[in-house]
Short mmCIF file of C-alpha atoms in Angstrom, two decimals:
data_model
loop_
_atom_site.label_atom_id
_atom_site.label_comp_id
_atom_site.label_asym_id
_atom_site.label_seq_id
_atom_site.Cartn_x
_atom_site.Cartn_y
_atom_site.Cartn_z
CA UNK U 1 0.00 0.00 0.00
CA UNK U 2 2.75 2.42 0.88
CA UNK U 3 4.69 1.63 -2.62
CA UNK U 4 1.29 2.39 -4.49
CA UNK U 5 0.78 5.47 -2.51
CA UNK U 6 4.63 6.59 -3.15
CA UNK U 7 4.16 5.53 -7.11
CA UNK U 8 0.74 7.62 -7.25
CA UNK U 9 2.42 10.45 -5.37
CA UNK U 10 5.16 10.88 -7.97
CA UNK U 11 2.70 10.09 -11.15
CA UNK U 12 1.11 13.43 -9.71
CA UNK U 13 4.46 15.04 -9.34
CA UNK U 14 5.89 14.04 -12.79
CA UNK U 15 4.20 16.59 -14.41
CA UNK U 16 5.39 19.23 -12.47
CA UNK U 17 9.38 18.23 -12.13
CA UNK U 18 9.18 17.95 -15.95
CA UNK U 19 8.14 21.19 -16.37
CA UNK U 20 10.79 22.26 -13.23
CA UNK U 21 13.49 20.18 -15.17
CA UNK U 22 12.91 22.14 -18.77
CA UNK U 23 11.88 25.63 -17.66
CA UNK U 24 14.60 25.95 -14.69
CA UNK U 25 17.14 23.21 -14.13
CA UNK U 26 18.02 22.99 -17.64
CA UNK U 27 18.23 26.86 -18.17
CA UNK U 28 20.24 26.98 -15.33
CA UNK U 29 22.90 24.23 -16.25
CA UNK U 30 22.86 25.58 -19.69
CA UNK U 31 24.19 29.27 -18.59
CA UNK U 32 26.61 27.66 -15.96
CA UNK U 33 27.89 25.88 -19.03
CA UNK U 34 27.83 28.48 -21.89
CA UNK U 35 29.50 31.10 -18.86
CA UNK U 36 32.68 29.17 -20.35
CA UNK U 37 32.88 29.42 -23.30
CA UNK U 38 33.89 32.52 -25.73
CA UNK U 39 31.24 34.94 -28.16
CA UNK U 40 31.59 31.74 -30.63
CA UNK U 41 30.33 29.07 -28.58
CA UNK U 42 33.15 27.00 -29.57
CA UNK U 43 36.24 28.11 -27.80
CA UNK U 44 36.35 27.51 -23.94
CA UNK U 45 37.16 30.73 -22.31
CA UNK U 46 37.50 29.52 -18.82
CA UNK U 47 36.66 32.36 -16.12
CA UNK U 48 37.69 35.19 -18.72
CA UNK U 49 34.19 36.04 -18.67
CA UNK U 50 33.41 35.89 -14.97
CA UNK U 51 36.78 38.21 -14.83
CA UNK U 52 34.99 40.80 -17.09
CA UNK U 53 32.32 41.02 -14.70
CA UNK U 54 34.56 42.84 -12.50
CA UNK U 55 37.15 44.66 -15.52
CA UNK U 56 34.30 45.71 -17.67
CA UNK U 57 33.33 49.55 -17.04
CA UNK U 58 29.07 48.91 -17.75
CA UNK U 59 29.18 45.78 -15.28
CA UNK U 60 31.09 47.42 -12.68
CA UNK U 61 28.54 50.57 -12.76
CA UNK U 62 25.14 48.38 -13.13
CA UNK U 63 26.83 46.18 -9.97
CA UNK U 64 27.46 49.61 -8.28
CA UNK U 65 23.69 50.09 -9.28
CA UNK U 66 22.36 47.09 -7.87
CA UNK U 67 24.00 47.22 -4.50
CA UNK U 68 22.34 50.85 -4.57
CA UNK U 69 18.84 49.27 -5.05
CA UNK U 70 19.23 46.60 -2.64
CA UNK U 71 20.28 49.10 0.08
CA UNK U 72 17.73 52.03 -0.36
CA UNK U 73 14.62 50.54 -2.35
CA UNK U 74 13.62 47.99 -0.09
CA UNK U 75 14.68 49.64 3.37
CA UNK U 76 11.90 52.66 1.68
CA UNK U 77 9.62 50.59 0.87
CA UNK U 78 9.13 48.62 3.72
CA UNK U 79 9.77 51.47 5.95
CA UNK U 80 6.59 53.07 4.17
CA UNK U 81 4.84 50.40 4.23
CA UNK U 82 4.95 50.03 8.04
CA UNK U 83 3.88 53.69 8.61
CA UNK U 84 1.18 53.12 6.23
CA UNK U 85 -0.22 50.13 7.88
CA UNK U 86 -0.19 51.57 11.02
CA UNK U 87 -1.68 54.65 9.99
CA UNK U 88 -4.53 52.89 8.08
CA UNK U 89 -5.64 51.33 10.97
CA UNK U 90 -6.26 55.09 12.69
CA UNK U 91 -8.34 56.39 10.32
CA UNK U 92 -11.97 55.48 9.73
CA UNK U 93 -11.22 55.01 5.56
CA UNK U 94 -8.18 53.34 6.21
CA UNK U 95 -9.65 50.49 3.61
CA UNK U 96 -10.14 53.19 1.19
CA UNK U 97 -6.41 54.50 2.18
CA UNK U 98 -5.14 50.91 1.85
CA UNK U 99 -6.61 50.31 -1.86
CA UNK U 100 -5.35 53.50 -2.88
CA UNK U 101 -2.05 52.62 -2.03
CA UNK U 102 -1.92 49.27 -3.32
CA UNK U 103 -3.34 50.31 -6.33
CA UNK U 104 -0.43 50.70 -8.34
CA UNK U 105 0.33 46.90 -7.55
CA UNK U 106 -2.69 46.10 -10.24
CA UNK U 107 -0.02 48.10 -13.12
CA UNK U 108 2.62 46.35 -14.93
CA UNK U 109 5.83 47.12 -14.68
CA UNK U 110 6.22 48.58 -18.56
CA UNK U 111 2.80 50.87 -17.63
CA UNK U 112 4.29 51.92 -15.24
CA UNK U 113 7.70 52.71 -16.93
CA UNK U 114 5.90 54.36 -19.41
CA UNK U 115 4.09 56.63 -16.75
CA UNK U 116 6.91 57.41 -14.71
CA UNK U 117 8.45 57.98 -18.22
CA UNK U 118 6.00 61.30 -18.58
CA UNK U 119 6.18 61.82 -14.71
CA UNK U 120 10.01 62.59 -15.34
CA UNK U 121 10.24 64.65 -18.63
CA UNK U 122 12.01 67.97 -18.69
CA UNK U 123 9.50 69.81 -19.62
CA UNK U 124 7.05 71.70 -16.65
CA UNK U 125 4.21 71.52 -18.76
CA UNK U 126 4.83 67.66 -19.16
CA UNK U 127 6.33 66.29 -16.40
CA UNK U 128 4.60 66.41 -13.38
CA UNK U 129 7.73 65.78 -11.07
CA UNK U 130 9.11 69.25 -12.85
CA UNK U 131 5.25 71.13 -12.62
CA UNK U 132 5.68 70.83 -8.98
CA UNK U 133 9.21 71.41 -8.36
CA UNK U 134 9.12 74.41 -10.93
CA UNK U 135 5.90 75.95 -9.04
CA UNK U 136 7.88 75.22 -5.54
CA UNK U 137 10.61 77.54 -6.83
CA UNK U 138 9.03 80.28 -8.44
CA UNK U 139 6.95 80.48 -5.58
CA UNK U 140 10.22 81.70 -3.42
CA UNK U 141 11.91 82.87 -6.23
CA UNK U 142 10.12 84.37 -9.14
CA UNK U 143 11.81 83.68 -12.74
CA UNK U 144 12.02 86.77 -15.06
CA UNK U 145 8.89 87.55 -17.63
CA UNK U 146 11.52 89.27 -20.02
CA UNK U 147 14.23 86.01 -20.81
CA UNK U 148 14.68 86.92 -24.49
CA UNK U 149 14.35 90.77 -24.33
CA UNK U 150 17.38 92.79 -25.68
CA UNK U 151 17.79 96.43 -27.61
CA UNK U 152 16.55 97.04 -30.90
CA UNK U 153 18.37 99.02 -34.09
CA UNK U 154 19.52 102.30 -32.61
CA UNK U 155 18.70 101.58 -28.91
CA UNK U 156 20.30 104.01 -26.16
CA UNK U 157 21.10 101.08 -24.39
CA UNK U 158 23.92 98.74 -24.75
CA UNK U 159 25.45 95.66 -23.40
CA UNK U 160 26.64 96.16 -19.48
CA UNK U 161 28.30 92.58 -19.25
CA UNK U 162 26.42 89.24 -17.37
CA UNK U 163 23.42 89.67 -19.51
CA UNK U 164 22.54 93.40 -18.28
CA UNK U 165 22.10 96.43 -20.60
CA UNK U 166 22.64 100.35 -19.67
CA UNK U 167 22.21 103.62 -20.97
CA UNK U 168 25.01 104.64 -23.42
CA UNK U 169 24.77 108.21 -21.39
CA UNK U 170 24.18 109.37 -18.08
CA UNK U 171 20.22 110.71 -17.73
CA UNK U 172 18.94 114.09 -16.11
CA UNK U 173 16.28 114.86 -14.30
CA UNK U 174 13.21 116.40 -15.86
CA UNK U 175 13.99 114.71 -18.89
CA UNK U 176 12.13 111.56 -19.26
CA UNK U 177 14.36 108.65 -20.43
CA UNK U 178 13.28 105.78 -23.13
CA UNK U 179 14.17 102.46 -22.72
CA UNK U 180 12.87 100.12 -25.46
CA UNK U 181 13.53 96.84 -25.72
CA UNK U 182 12.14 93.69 -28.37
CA UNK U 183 12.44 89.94 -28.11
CA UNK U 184 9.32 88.86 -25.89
CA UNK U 185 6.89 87.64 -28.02
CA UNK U 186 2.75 89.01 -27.44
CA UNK U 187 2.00 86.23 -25.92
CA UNK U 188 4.61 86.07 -23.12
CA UNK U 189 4.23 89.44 -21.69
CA UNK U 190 3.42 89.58 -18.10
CA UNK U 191 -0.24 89.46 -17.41
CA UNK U 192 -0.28 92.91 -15.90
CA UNK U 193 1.41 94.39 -19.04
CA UNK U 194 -1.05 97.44 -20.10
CA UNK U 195 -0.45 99.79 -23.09
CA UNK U 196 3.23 101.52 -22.48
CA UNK U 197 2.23 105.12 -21.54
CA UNK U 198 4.92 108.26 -22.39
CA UNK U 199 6.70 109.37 -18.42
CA UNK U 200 5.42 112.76 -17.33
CA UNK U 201 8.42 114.86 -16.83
CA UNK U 202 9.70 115.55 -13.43
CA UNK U 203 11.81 118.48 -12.53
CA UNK U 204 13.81 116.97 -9.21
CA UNK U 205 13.24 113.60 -10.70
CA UNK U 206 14.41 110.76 -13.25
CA UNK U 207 11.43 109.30 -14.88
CA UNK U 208 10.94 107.43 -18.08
CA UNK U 209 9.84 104.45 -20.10
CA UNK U 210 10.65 100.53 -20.62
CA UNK U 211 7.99 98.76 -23.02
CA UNK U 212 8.63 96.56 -26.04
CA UNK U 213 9.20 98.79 -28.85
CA UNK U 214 7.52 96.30 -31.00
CA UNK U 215 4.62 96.35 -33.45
CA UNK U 216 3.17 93.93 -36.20
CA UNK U 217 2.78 94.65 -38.94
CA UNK U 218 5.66 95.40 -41.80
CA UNK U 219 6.44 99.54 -41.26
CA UNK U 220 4.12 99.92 -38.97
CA UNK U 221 5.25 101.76 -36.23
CA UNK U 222 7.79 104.29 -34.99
CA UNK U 223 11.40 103.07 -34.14
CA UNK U 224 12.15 103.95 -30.14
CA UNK U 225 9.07 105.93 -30.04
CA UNK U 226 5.50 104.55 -28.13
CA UNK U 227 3.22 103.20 -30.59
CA UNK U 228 -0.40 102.44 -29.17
CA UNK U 229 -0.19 98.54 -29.63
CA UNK U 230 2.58 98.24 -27.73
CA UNK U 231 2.96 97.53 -24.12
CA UNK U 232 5.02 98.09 -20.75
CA UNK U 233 7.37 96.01 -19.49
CA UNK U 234 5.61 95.84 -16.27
CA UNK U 235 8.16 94.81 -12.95
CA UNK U 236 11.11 95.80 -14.87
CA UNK U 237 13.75 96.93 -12.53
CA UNK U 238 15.90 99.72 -13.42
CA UNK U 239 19.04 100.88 -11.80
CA UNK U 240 20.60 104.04 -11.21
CA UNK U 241 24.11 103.72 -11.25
CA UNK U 242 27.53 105.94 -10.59
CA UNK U 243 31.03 105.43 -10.41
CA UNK U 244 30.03 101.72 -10.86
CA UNK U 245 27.49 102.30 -7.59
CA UNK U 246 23.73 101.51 -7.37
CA UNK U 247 22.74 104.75 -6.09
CA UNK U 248 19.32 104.41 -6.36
CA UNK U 249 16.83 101.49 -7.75
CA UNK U 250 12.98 101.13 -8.87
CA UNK U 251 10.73 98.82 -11.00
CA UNK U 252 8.01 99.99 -13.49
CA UNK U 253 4.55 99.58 -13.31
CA UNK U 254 1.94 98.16 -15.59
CA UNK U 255 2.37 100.58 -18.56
CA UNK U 256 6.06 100.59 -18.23
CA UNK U 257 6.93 104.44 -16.29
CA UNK U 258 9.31 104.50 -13.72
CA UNK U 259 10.63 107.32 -11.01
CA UNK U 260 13.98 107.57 -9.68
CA UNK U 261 14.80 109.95 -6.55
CA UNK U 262 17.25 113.10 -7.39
CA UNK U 263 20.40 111.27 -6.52
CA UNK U 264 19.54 109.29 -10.30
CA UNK U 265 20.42 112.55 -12.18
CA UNK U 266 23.65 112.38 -14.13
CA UNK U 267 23.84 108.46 -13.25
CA UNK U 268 23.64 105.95 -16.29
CA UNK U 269 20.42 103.75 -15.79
CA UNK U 270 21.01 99.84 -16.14
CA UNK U 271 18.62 97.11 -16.80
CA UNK U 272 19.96 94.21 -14.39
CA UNK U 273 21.02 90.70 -15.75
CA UNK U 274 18.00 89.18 -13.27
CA UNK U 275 15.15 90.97 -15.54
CA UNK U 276 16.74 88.87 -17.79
CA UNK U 277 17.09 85.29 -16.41
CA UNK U 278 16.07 82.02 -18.37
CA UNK U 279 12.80 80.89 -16.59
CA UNK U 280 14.04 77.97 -14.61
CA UNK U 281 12.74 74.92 -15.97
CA UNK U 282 13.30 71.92 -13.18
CA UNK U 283 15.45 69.16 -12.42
CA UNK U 284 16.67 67.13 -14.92
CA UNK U 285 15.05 63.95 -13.27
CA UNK U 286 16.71 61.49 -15.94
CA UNK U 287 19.78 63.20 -16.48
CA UNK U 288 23.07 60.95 -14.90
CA UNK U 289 23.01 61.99 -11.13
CA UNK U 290 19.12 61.89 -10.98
CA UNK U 291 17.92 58.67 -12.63
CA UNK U 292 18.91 55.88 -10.75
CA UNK U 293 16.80 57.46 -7.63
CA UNK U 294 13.64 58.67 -9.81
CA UNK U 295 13.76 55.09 -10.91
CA UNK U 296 13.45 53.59 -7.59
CA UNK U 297 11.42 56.13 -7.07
CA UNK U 298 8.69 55.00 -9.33
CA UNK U 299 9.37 51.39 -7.97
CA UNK U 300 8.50 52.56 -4.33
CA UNK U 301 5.36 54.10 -5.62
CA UNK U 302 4.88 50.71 -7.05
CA UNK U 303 5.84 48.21 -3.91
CA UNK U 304 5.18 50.07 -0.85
CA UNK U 305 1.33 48.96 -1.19
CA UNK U 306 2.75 45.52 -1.09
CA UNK U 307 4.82 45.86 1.70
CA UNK U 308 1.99 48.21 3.86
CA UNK U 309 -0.42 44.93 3.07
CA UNK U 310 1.78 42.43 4.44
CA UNK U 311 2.69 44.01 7.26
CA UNK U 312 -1.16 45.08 7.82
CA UNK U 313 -1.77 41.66 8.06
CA UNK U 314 0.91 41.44 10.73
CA UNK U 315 -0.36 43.97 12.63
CA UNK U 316 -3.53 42.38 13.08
CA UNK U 317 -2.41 39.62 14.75
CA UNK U 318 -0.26 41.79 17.38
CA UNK U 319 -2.14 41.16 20.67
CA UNK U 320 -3.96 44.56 21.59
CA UNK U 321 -3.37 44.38 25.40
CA UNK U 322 0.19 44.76 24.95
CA UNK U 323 -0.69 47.77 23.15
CA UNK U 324 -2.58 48.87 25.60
CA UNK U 325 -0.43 47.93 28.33
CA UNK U 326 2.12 49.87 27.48
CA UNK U 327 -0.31 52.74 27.02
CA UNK U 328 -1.17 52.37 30.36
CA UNK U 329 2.13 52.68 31.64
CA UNK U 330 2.91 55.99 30.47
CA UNK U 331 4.28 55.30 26.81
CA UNK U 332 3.62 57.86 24.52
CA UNK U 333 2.18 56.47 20.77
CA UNK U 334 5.80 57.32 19.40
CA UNK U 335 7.88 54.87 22.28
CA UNK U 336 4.71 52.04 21.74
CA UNK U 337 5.45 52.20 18.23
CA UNK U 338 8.47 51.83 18.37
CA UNK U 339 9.50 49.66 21.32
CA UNK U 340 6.26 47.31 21.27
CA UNK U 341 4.93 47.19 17.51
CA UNK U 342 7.98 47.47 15.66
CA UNK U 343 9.92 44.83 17.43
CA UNK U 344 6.75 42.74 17.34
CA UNK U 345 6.62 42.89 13.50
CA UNK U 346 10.48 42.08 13.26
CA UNK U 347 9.51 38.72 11.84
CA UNK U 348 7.00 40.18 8.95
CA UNK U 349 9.47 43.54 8.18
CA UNK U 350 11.94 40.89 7.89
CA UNK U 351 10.23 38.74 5.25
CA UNK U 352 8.94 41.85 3.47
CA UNK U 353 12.66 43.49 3.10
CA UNK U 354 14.06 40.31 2.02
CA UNK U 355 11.09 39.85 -0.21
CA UNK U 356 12.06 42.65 -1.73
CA UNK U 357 15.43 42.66 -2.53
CA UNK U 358 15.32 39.60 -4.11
CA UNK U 359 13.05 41.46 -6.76
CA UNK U 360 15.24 44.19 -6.86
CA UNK U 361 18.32 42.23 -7.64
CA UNK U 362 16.76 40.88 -10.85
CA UNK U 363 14.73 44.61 -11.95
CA UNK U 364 15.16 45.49 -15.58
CA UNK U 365 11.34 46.35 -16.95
CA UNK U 366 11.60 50.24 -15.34
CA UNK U 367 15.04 51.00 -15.42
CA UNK U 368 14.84 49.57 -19.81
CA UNK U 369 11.42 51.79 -20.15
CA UNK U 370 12.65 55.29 -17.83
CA UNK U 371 16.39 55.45 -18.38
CA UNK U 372 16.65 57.57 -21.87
CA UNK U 373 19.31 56.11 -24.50
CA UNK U 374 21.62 58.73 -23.30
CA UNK U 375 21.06 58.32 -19.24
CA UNK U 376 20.59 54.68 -20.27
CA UNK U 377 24.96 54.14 -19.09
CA UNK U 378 23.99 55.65 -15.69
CA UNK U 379 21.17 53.75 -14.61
CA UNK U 380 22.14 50.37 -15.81
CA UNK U 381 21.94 47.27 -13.78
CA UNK U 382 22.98 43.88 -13.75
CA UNK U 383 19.53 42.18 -15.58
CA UNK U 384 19.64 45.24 -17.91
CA UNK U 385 23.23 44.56 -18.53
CA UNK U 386 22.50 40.50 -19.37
CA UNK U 387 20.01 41.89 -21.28
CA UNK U 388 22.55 44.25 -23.48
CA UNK U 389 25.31 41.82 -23.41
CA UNK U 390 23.45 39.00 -24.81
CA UNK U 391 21.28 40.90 -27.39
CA UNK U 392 22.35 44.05 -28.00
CA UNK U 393 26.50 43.36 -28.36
CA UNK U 394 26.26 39.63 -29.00
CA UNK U 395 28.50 38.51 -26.05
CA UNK U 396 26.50 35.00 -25.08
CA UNK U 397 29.54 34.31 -22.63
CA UNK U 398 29.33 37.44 -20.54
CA UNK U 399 25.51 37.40 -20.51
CA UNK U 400 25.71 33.62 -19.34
CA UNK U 401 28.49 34.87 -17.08
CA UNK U 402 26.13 37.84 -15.43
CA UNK U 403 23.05 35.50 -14.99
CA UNK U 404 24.72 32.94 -12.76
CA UNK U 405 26.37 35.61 -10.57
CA UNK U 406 23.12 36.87 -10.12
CA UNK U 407 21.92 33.68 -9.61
CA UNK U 408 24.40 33.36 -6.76
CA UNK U 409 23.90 36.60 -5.41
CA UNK U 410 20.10 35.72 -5.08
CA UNK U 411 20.30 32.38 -3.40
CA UNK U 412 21.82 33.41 0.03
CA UNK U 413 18.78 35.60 0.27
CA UNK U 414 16.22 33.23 -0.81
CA UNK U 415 17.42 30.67 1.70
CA UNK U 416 17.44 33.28 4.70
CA UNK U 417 13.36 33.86 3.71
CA UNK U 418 13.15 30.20 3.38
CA UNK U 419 15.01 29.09 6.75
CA UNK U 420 13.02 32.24 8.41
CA UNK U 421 9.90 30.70 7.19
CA UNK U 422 10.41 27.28 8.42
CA UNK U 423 11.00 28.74 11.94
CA UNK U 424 7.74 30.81 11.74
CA UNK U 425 6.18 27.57 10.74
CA UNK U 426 7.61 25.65 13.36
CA UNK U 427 6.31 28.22 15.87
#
């Protein structure tokens, strides 16, 4: 009876170890094998190829790329994870909170490339990483409405060095002064801009004009003079300056008039370089410094909802008069956290972070989708770099090579889950 039960046991199991055989064991011997031999196939190469893994320039960054990921995705995501859990469970939508969260779990990995993609790009009116960071900083420190501005034919200003312009001639009071300027097209005026108005003359003052001394329109229009159509350059600032001294400063209103105090007169007026500034346009979120974090960036996004569901799960079976216990003994919510909850979720954290950086050892869809051609060097890792070796350059051996030492790097971490999950089980 016990031999029939043992033969129909491993009639059910064939099946499966012939599947286990062809789609892993054989795969597996197969690389070990081909990791020997040269780009031919034919010549043994003996451990030239596990050498390169350590001599080549792209392995040696996408290894210095993967120990990255192990150390800082995981560690987030978990860490995120835990405060989300324990958050969810103090708020009356925390169900809501927790399919929000885990939400991105239902995307696939090239989606989500392909969003985070957008997310990232340059561009403020794209990107949304940029929108944000770009509204951050002009909200502390307001980019110029005037970038491309700059004289016209027979201007009385002229270049002052660092992007500024100044009056070819020191100004006098009573006189009004005209500073016109082209270069910012209709549309990009400041919203304030109102038809440039002639300055009223001041007799113990500086006044004048800045405005774009632009109309369309072939000959239409009077060169340095104020035309109706054309408007102020409203929150210019103009300088005063003397012996190479800002004596006196002020910024023009909505039609473009400005008044300087007395101490202006015989001073040259300068336009400073900061009317002038490029607007600033972001981060450049895929450039080389920036790409290997937005990447695991977008992966956190993508596995803290895993992590904060596992470790929800945990928390629901930590006994709730220890909880209280310790609430009744004086601990604040910040020492039970951390000195009852935390230590009592060691065992689930633990699974959770290891979980995860055995997925981050073998990542490739996000960094192949995110990473553009040119930050593509930058942000490579070692699945990315099998991939490239073995399809992109045609080096079989080296691929082979990079698979089993990822293969090895993998399997110390897959037995610590494993031997932590026996003990759990024998619990």
């Amino acid at each position: 009876m016990t031999g029939t039960r043992r033969t129909v046991a491993a009639l059910f199991l064939l099946p499966a170890l012939v599947l286990l055989g062809a789609l892993v064991v054989y795969p597996i011997g197969y690389s070990v094998v081909r990791s020997f031999y040269d780009q031919s196939g034919d010549g043994f190469a003996g451990i030239d190829n596990y050498t390169a893994l350590f001599t080549d320039e792209g392995i040696r960054t996408a290894l210095k790329n993967n120990v990255i990921w192990v150390v800082f995705a995981p560690t987030v995501a978990t860490a995120l994870g835990l405060i989300f859990a324990v958050l969810s469970e103090r708020v009356r939508w925390g169900t809501a909170f927790k399919l929000v969260v885990f939400m991105p779990m239902a995307i696939s990995m090239l989606a989500a490339g392909i969003i985070f993609r957008l997310v990232y790009d340059q561009d403020p009116d794209k990107g949304v990483a940029n929108a944000v960071w770009v509204g951050v900083h002009d909200t502390f420190a307001q980019s110029s409405a005037f970038p491309k501005a700059h004289p016209g034919r027979q201007s009385p200003l002229e270049p002052a060095g660092g992007g500024a312009f100044i009056t070819t001639s020191p100004v006098s009071a009573g006189e009004p002064v005209s500073l016109p300027l082209v270069g910012v097209a209709p549309g990009q005026m400041p919203d304030g801009a109102e038809p440039a108005a002639a300055a009223k003359p001041s007799p113990d003052k500086v006044t004048g004009t800045t405005w774009q001394d632009f109309t369309r329109g072939q000959g239409v229009g009077k060169l340095n003079g104020i035309d109706p159509a054309e408007l102020g350059y409203a929150g210019m600032k103009i300088e005063a300056v003397k012996d190479g001294r800002v004596v006196a400063s002020t910024t023009a209103g909505d039609d473009g008039t400005f008044t300087l105090p007395a101490a202006a007169d015989g001073a040259r007026l300068r336009l400073p370089e900061s009317n002038f500034k490029e607007p600033y346009n972001g981060l450049d979120w895929l450039g080389p410094s920036l790409v290997t974090p937005s990447i695991i960036g977008a992966y956190i996004w993508m596995w803290a909802g895993f992590a904060m569901v596992l470790i929800a799960a945990g928390l629901a079976g930590v006994p709730r008069e220890l909880l209280e216990a310790a609430r009744v003994d004086g601990a604040s919510e910040w020492q039970v956290f951390r000195r009852v909850t935390v230590p009592l979720l060691a065992p689930v954290l633990a699974v959770v972070t290891v979980t995860l950086m055995i997925n981050v050892l073998k990542i490739f869809d996000l960094v192949f989708i995110i990473a553009p051609g040119s930050a593509q060097d930058d942000a490579n890792v070692l699945a990315l770099e099998l991939y490239r070796k073995g399809f992109s350059e045609d080096q079989p051996g080296i691929a082979s090579a990079i698979s089993v030492f990822l293969l090895l790097l993998v399997i110390p971490v897959m037995w610590f889950n494993v031997r932590r999950l026996r003990r759990e089980v024998r619990r």
